[in-house]
Amino acid sequence: MVTEATSSVRARRLRERRSRGVAMVAPVEVGDGGLGLLVSNGLLEEHQTHDRKAVGEACLEPFPENASGTRIPPAGSMNTT
């Protein structure tokens, strides 16, 4: 049985993300309040609240995309501290 070191797997995934233009990936927890806001703002349908992909896309919806398809947060929206 051949196994890869965990660090090798992480490094390969990082290279793959960077090749697709992903600058940073971080898990984000969206609770009931956040889901409610997404639904009330029309970004997510009530029946989609358990669909991780739909919730993720709804969270990114307010951010415009640049020509390469990368989402860009509005100026001043990123906490730099």
CSV table of N, CA, C and O in Angstrom, one decimal:
chain,number,residue,atom,x,y,z
A,1,MET,N,0.8,-1.2,0.0
A,1,MET,CA,0.0,0.0,0.0
A,1,MET,C,0.9,1.3,0.0
A,1,MET,O,1.8,1.4,0.8
A,2,VAL,N,0.6,2.1,-0.9
A,2,VAL,CA,1.4,3.4,-1.1
A,2,VAL,C,0.6,4.5,-0.4
A,2,VAL,O,-0.6,4.7,-0.7
A,3,THR,N,1.2,5.2,0.5
A,3,THR,CA,0.6,6.4,1.1
A,3,THR,C,1.4,7.6,0.9
A,3,THR,O,2.6,7.6,0.8
A,4,GLU,N,0.7,8.7,0.7
A,4,GLU,CA,1.4,10.0,0.6
A,4,GLU,C,1.4,10.7,1.9
A,4,GLU,O,0.5,10.6,2.7
A,5,ALA,N,2.5,11.5,2.1
A,5,ALA,CA,2.5,12.3,3.4
A,5,ALA,C,1.4,13.4,3.3
A,5,ALA,O,1.1,13.9,2.2
A,6,THR,N,0.9,13.6,4.4
A,6,THR,CA,-0.2,14.7,4.5
A,6,THR,C,0.3,16.0,3.9
A,6,THR,O,-0.5,16.7,3.2
A,7,SER,N,1.5,16.4,4.2
A,7,SER,CA,2.0,17.6,3.7
A,7,SER,C,2.1,17.6,2.2
A,7,SER,O,1.8,18.7,1.5
A,8,SER,N,2.4,16.5,1.6
A,8,SER,CA,2.4,16.4,0.1
A,8,SER,C,1.0,16.6,-0.5
A,8,SER,O,0.9,17.3,-1.5
A,9,VAL,N,0.0,16.0,0.2
A,9,VAL,CA,-1.4,16.2,-0.3
A,9,VAL,C,-1.8,17.7,-0.2
A,9,VAL,O,-2.4,18.2,-1.1
A,10,ARG,N,-1.5,18.3,0.9
A,10,ARG,CA,-1.8,19.7,1.1
A,10,ARG,C,-1.1,20.6,0.1
A,10,ARG,O,-1.7,21.5,-0.5
A,11,ALA,N,0.2,20.3,-0.2
A,11,ALA,CA,0.9,21.1,-1.1
A,11,ALA,C,0.3,20.9,-2.6
A,11,ALA,O,0.2,21.9,-3.3
A,12,ARG,N,0.0,19.7,-2.9
A,12,ARG,CA,-0.6,19.5,-4.2
A,12,ARG,C,-2.0,20.2,-4.4
A,12,ARG,O,-2.2,20.9,-5.4
A,13,ARG,N,-2.8,20.2,-3.4
A,13,ARG,CA,-4.1,20.9,-3.4
A,13,ARG,C,-3.9,22.4,-3.5
A,13,ARG,O,-4.6,23.0,-4.2
A,14,LEU,N,-2.9,22.9,-2.8
A,14,LEU,CA,-2.6,24.3,-2.9
A,14,LEU,C,-2.2,24.7,-4.3
A,14,LEU,O,-2.7,25.7,-4.8
A,15,ARG,N,-1.3,23.9,-4.9
A,15,ARG,CA,-0.9,24.2,-6.3
A,15,ARG,C,-2.1,24.2,-7.2
A,15,ARG,O,-2.2,25.0,-8.1
A,16,GLU,N,-3.0,23.2,-7.0
A,16,GLU,CA,-4.2,23.1,-7.9
A,16,GLU,C,-5.1,24.3,-7.7
A,16,GLU,O,-5.6,24.8,-8.7
A,17,ARG,N,-5.3,24.8,-6.5
A,17,ARG,CA,-6.1,25.9,-6.3
A,17,ARG,C,-5.5,27.2,-6.9
A,17,ARG,O,-6.2,28.0,-7.6
A,18,ARG,N,-4.2,27.3,-6.7
A,18,ARG,CA,-3.5,28.5,-7.3
A,18,ARG,C,-3.6,28.5,-8.8
A,18,ARG,O,-3.7,29.5,-9.4
A,19,SER,N,-3.5,27.3,-9.4
A,19,SER,CA,-3.6,27.2,-10.9
A,19,SER,C,-5.0,27.6,-11.4
A,19,SER,O,-5.1,28.0,-12.5
A,20,ARG,N,-6.0,27.4,-10.5
A,20,ARG,CA,-7.3,27.8,-10.9
A,20,ARG,C,-7.6,29.3,-10.6
A,20,ARG,O,-8.7,29.8,-10.8
A,21,GLY,N,-6.6,30.0,-10.0
A,21,GLY,CA,-6.8,31.4,-9.6
A,21,GLY,C,-7.3,31.6,-8.3
A,21,GLY,O,-7.7,32.8,-7.9
A,22,VAL,N,-7.4,30.6,-7.4
A,22,VAL,CA,-7.9,30.8,-6.1
A,22,VAL,C,-6.8,31.3,-5.2
A,22,VAL,O,-5.7,30.7,-5.1
A,23,ALA,N,-7.0,32.5,-4.6
A,23,ALA,CA,-5.9,33.1,-3.8
A,23,ALA,C,-5.9,32.6,-2.4
A,23,ALA,O,-4.9,32.3,-1.8
A,24,MET,N,-7.1,32.4,-1.8
A,24,MET,CA,-7.2,31.9,-0.4
A,24,MET,C,-8.5,31.2,-0.2
A,24,MET,O,-9.5,31.6,-0.7
A,25,VAL,N,-8.5,30.1,0.5
A,25,VAL,CA,-9.6,29.3,0.8
A,25,VAL,C,-9.7,29.2,2.3
A,25,VAL,O,-8.8,28.8,3.0
A,26,ALA,N,-10.9,29.5,2.9
A,26,ALA,CA,-11.1,29.4,4.3
A,26,ALA,C,-12.5,28.9,4.6
A,26,ALA,O,-13.5,29.4,4.0
A,27,PRO,N,-12.7,27.9,5.5
A,27,PRO,CA,-14.0,27.5,5.8
A,27,PRO,C,-14.8,28.6,6.6
A,27,PRO,O,-14.2,29.2,7.4
A,28,VAL,N,-16.0,28.7,6.3
A,28,VAL,CA,-16.8,29.7,6.9
A,28,VAL,C,-18.1,29.1,7.4
A,28,VAL,O,-18.8,28.3,6.7
A,29,GLU,N,-18.4,29.3,8.7
A,29,GLU,CA,-19.6,28.7,9.3
A,29,GLU,C,-20.7,29.7,9.1
A,29,GLU,O,-20.6,30.9,9.5
A,30,VAL,N,-21.8,29.2,8.6
A,30,VAL,CA,-23.0,30.1,8.4
A,30,VAL,C,-24.1,29.4,9.2
A,30,VAL,O,-24.6,28.3,9.0
A,31,GLY,N,-24.5,30.2,10.3
A,31,GLY,CA,-25.5,29.7,11.2
A,31,GLY,C,-26.9,30.0,10.7
A,31,GLY,O,-27.2,30.5,9.6
A,32,ASP,N,-27.9,29.7,11.6
A,32,ASP,CA,-29.3,29.9,11.3
A,32,ASP,C,-29.6,31.4,11.0
A,32,ASP,O,-30.3,31.7,10.0
A,33,GLY,N,-28.9,32.3,11.7
A,33,GLY,CA,-29.1,33.7,11.5
A,33,GLY,C,-28.6,34.1,10.1
A,33,GLY,O,-29.3,34.9,9.4
A,34,GLY,N,-27.5,33.6,9.7
A,34,GLY,CA,-26.9,33.9,8.4
A,34,GLY,C,-27.8,33.4,7.3
A,34,GLY,O,-28.0,34.0,6.2
A,35,LEU,N,-28.2,32.1,7.5
A,35,LEU,CA,-29.1,31.5,6.5
A,35,LEU,C,-30.4,32.3,6.3
A,35,LEU,O,-30.9,32.5,5.2
A,36,GLY,N,-30.9,32.8,7.5
A,36,GLY,CA,-32.1,33.6,7.4
A,36,GLY,C,-31.9,34.9,6.6
A,36,GLY,O,-32.8,35.3,5.9
A,37,LEU,N,-30.8,35.5,6.8
A,37,LEU,CA,-30.4,36.7,6.1
A,37,LEU,C,-30.3,36.5,4.6
A,37,LEU,O,-30.8,37.2,3.7
A,38,LEU,N,-29.7,35.4,4.2
A,38,LEU,CA,-29.6,35.0,2.8
A,38,LEU,C,-30.9,34.8,2.2
A,38,LEU,O,-31.2,35.2,1.1
A,39,VAL,N,-31.8,34.1,2.9
A,39,VAL,CA,-33.2,33.8,2.4
A,39,VAL,C,-34.0,35.1,2.3
A,39,VAL,O,-34.6,35.4,1.3
A,40,SER,N,-33.9,36.0,3.4
A,40,SER,CA,-34.7,37.2,3.4
A,40,SER,C,-34.2,38.2,2.3
A,40,SER,O,-35.0,39.1,1.9
A,41,ASN,N,-32.9,38.1,1.9
A,41,ASN,CA,-32.4,39.0,0.9
A,41,ASN,C,-32.6,38.5,-0.5
A,41,ASN,O,-32.1,39.0,-1.5
A,42,GLY,N,-33.2,37.3,-0.6
A,42,GLY,CA,-33.5,36.7,-1.9
A,42,GLY,C,-32.2,36.0,-2.5
A,42,GLY,O,-32.2,35.8,-3.7
A,43,LEU,N,-31.2,35.8,-1.8
A,43,LEU,CA,-30.0,35.2,-2.3
A,43,LEU,C,-30.0,33.7,-2.2
A,43,LEU,O,-29.2,33.0,-2.9
A,44,LEU,N,-31.0,33.1,-1.5
A,44,LEU,CA,-31.1,31.7,-1.2
A,44,LEU,C,-32.6,31.4,-1.0
A,44,LEU,O,-33.3,32.1,-0.4
A,45,GLU,N,-33.0,30.2,-1.6
A,45,GLU,CA,-34.3,29.8,-1.4
A,45,GLU,C,-34.4,29.0,-0.1
A,45,GLU,O,-33.4,28.3,0.3
A,46,GLU,N,-35.5,29.0,0.6
A,46,GLU,CA,-35.7,28.3,1.8
A,46,GLU,C,-35.3,26.8,1.7
A,46,GLU,O,-34.6,26.3,2.6
A,47,HIS,N,-35.7,26.1,0.6
A,47,HIS,CA,-35.4,24.7,0.5
A,47,HIS,C,-33.9,24.4,0.2
A,47,HIS,O,-33.5,23.3,0.2
A,48,GLN,N,-33.1,25.5,0.0
A,48,GLN,CA,-31.7,25.3,-0.3
A,48,GLN,C,-30.8,25.5,0.9
A,48,GLN,O,-29.5,25.3,0.8
A,49,THR,N,-31.3,25.7,2.1
A,49,THR,CA,-30.5,26.0,3.3
A,49,THR,C,-29.6,24.9,3.7
A,49,THR,O,-28.7,25.1,4.5
A,50,HIS,N,-29.9,23.6,3.3
A,50,HIS,CA,-29.1,22.5,3.7
A,50,HIS,C,-28.1,22.1,2.5
A,50,HIS,O,-27.4,21.1,2.7
A,51,ASP,N,-28.1,22.8,1.4
A,51,ASP,CA,-27.3,22.6,0.3
A,51,ASP,C,-26.0,23.4,0.4
A,51,ASP,O,-26.0,24.6,0.2
A,52,ARG,N,-24.9,22.8,0.8
A,52,ARG,CA,-23.6,23.5,1.0
A,52,ARG,C,-23.2,24.3,-0.2
A,52,ARG,O,-22.7,25.5,-0.1
A,53,LYS,N,-23.3,23.8,-1.4
A,53,LYS,CA,-22.9,24.5,-2.6
A,53,LYS,C,-23.8,25.7,-2.8
A,53,LYS,O,-23.3,26.8,-3.1
A,54,ALA,N,-25.1,25.6,-2.7
A,54,ALA,CA,-26.0,26.7,-2.9
A,54,ALA,C,-25.8,27.8,-1.8
A,54,ALA,O,-25.8,29.0,-2.2
A,55,VAL,N,-25.5,27.4,-0.6
A,55,VAL,CA,-25.2,28.4,0.5
A,55,VAL,C,-23.9,29.1,0.1
A,55,VAL,O,-23.8,30.4,0.2
A,56,GLY,N,-22.9,28.4,-0.3
A,56,GLY,CA,-21.6,29.0,-0.7
A,56,GLY,C,-21.7,30.0,-1.8
A,56,GLY,O,-21.2,31.1,-1.7
A,57,GLU,N,-22.5,29.6,-2.8
A,57,GLU,CA,-22.7,30.6,-3.9
A,57,GLU,C,-23.5,31.8,-3.5
A,57,GLU,O,-23.3,32.9,-4.0
A,58,ALA,N,-24.5,31.6,-2.6
A,58,ALA,CA,-25.3,32.7,-2.2
A,58,ALA,C,-24.4,33.7,-1.4
A,58,ALA,O,-24.6,34.9,-1.5
A,59,CYS,N,-23.5,33.2,-0.6
A,59,CYS,CA,-22.6,34.0,0.2
A,59,CYS,C,-21.7,34.9,-0.8
A,59,CYS,O,-21.3,36.0,-0.4
A,60,LEU,N,-21.3,34.3,-1.9
A,60,LEU,CA,-20.5,35.0,-2.9
A,60,LEU,C,-21.2,35.9,-3.8
A,60,LEU,O,-20.6,36.8,-4.5
A,61,GLU,N,-22.5,35.8,-3.9
A,61,GLU,CA,-23.4,36.5,-4.9
A,61,GLU,C,-23.2,38.0,-4.8
A,61,GLU,O,-23.1,38.7,-5.9
A,62,PRO,N,-23.1,38.6,-3.7
A,62,PRO,CA,-22.9,40.1,-3.6
A,62,PRO,C,-21.6,40.6,-4.2
A,62,PRO,O,-21.5,41.8,-4.5
A,63,PHE,N,-20.6,39.7,-4.4
A,63,PHE,CA,-19.3,40.2,-4.9
A,63,PHE,C,-19.3,40.0,-6.4
A,63,PHE,O,-19.5,39.0,-7.0
A,64,PRO,N,-18.9,41.1,-7.1
A,64,PRO,CA,-18.7,41.0,-8.6
A,64,PRO,C,-17.6,40.2,-9.0
A,64,PRO,O,-16.7,39.9,-8.2
A,65,GLU,N,-17.6,39.8,-10.2
A,65,GLU,CA,-16.5,39.0,-10.8
A,65,GLU,C,-15.6,39.8,-11.7
A,65,GLU,O,-16.2,40.7,-12.4
A,66,ASN,N,-14.3,39.6,-11.7
A,66,ASN,CA,-13.5,40.3,-12.7
A,66,ASN,C,-13.5,39.5,-14.0
A,66,ASN,O,-14.2,38.5,-14.1
A,67,ALA,N,-12.8,39.9,-15.0
A,67,ALA,CA,-12.8,39.2,-16.3
A,67,ALA,C,-12.4,37.8,-16.3
A,67,ALA,O,-12.9,37.0,-17.1
A,68,SER,N,-11.6,37.4,-15.3
A,68,SER,CA,-11.2,36.0,-15.2
A,68,SER,C,-12.1,35.1,-14.4
A,68,SER,O,-11.9,33.9,-14.3
A,69,GLY,N,-13.2,35.7,-13.9
A,69,GLY,CA,-14.2,35.0,-13.1
A,69,GLY,C,-13.9,34.9,-11.7
A,69,GLY,O,-14.6,34.3,-10.9
A,70,THR,N,-12.9,35.6,-11.2
A,70,THR,CA,-12.5,35.7,-9.8
A,70,THR,C,-13.4,36.7,-9.1
A,70,THR,O,-13.5,37.9,-9.6
A,71,ARG,N,-14.0,36.4,-8.0
A,71,ARG,CA,-14.8,37.4,-7.3
A,71,ARG,C,-14.0,38.3,-6.5
A,71,ARG,O,-13.0,38.0,-5.9
A,72,ILE,N,-14.4,39.6,-6.6
A,72,ILE,CA,-13.6,40.7,-5.9
A,72,ILE,C,-14.5,41.3,-4.9
A,72,ILE,O,-15.5,41.9,-5.2
A,73,PRO,N,-14.1,41.3,-3.6
A,73,PRO,CA,-14.9,42.0,-2.6
A,73,PRO,C,-14.8,43.5,-2.8
A,73,PRO,O,-13.8,44.0,-3.3
A,74,PRO,N,-15.8,44.2,-2.4
A,74,PRO,CA,-15.8,45.7,-2.5
A,74,PRO,C,-14.7,46.3,-1.7
A,74,PRO,O,-14.3,45.8,-0.6
A,75,ALA,N,-14.2,47.4,-2.1
A,75,ALA,CA,-13.1,48.1,-1.4
A,75,ALA,C,-13.6,48.4,0.1
A,75,ALA,O,-14.7,48.8,0.3
A,76,GLY,N,-12.7,48.2,1.0
A,76,GLY,CA,-13.0,48.5,2.4
A,76,GLY,C,-13.8,47.3,3.1
A,76,GLY,O,-14.0,47.4,4.3
A,77,SER,N,-14.1,46.3,2.4
A,77,SER,CA,-14.9,45.2,3.0
A,77,SER,C,-14.0,44.2,3.7
A,77,SER,O,-14.5,43.3,4.4
A,78,MET,N,-12.7,44.2,3.4
A,78,MET,CA,-11.8,43.2,4.0
A,78,MET,C,-11.2,43.8,5.3
A,78,MET,O,-10.7,44.9,5.3
A,79,ASN,N,-11.2,43.0,6.3
A,79,ASN,CA,-10.6,43.3,7.6
A,79,ASN,C,-9.1,43.0,7.5
A,79,ASN,O,-8.7,41.9,7.3
A,80,THR,N,-8.3,44.0,7.5
A,80,THR,CA,-6.8,43.8,7.4
A,80,THR,C,-6.1,43.7,8.7
A,80,THR,O,-4.9,43.6,8.7
A,81,THR,N,-6.8,43.7,9.8
A,81,THR,CA,-6.1,43.6,11.1
A,81,THR,C,-6.1,42.2,11.7
A,81,THR,O,-6.8,41.4,11.3
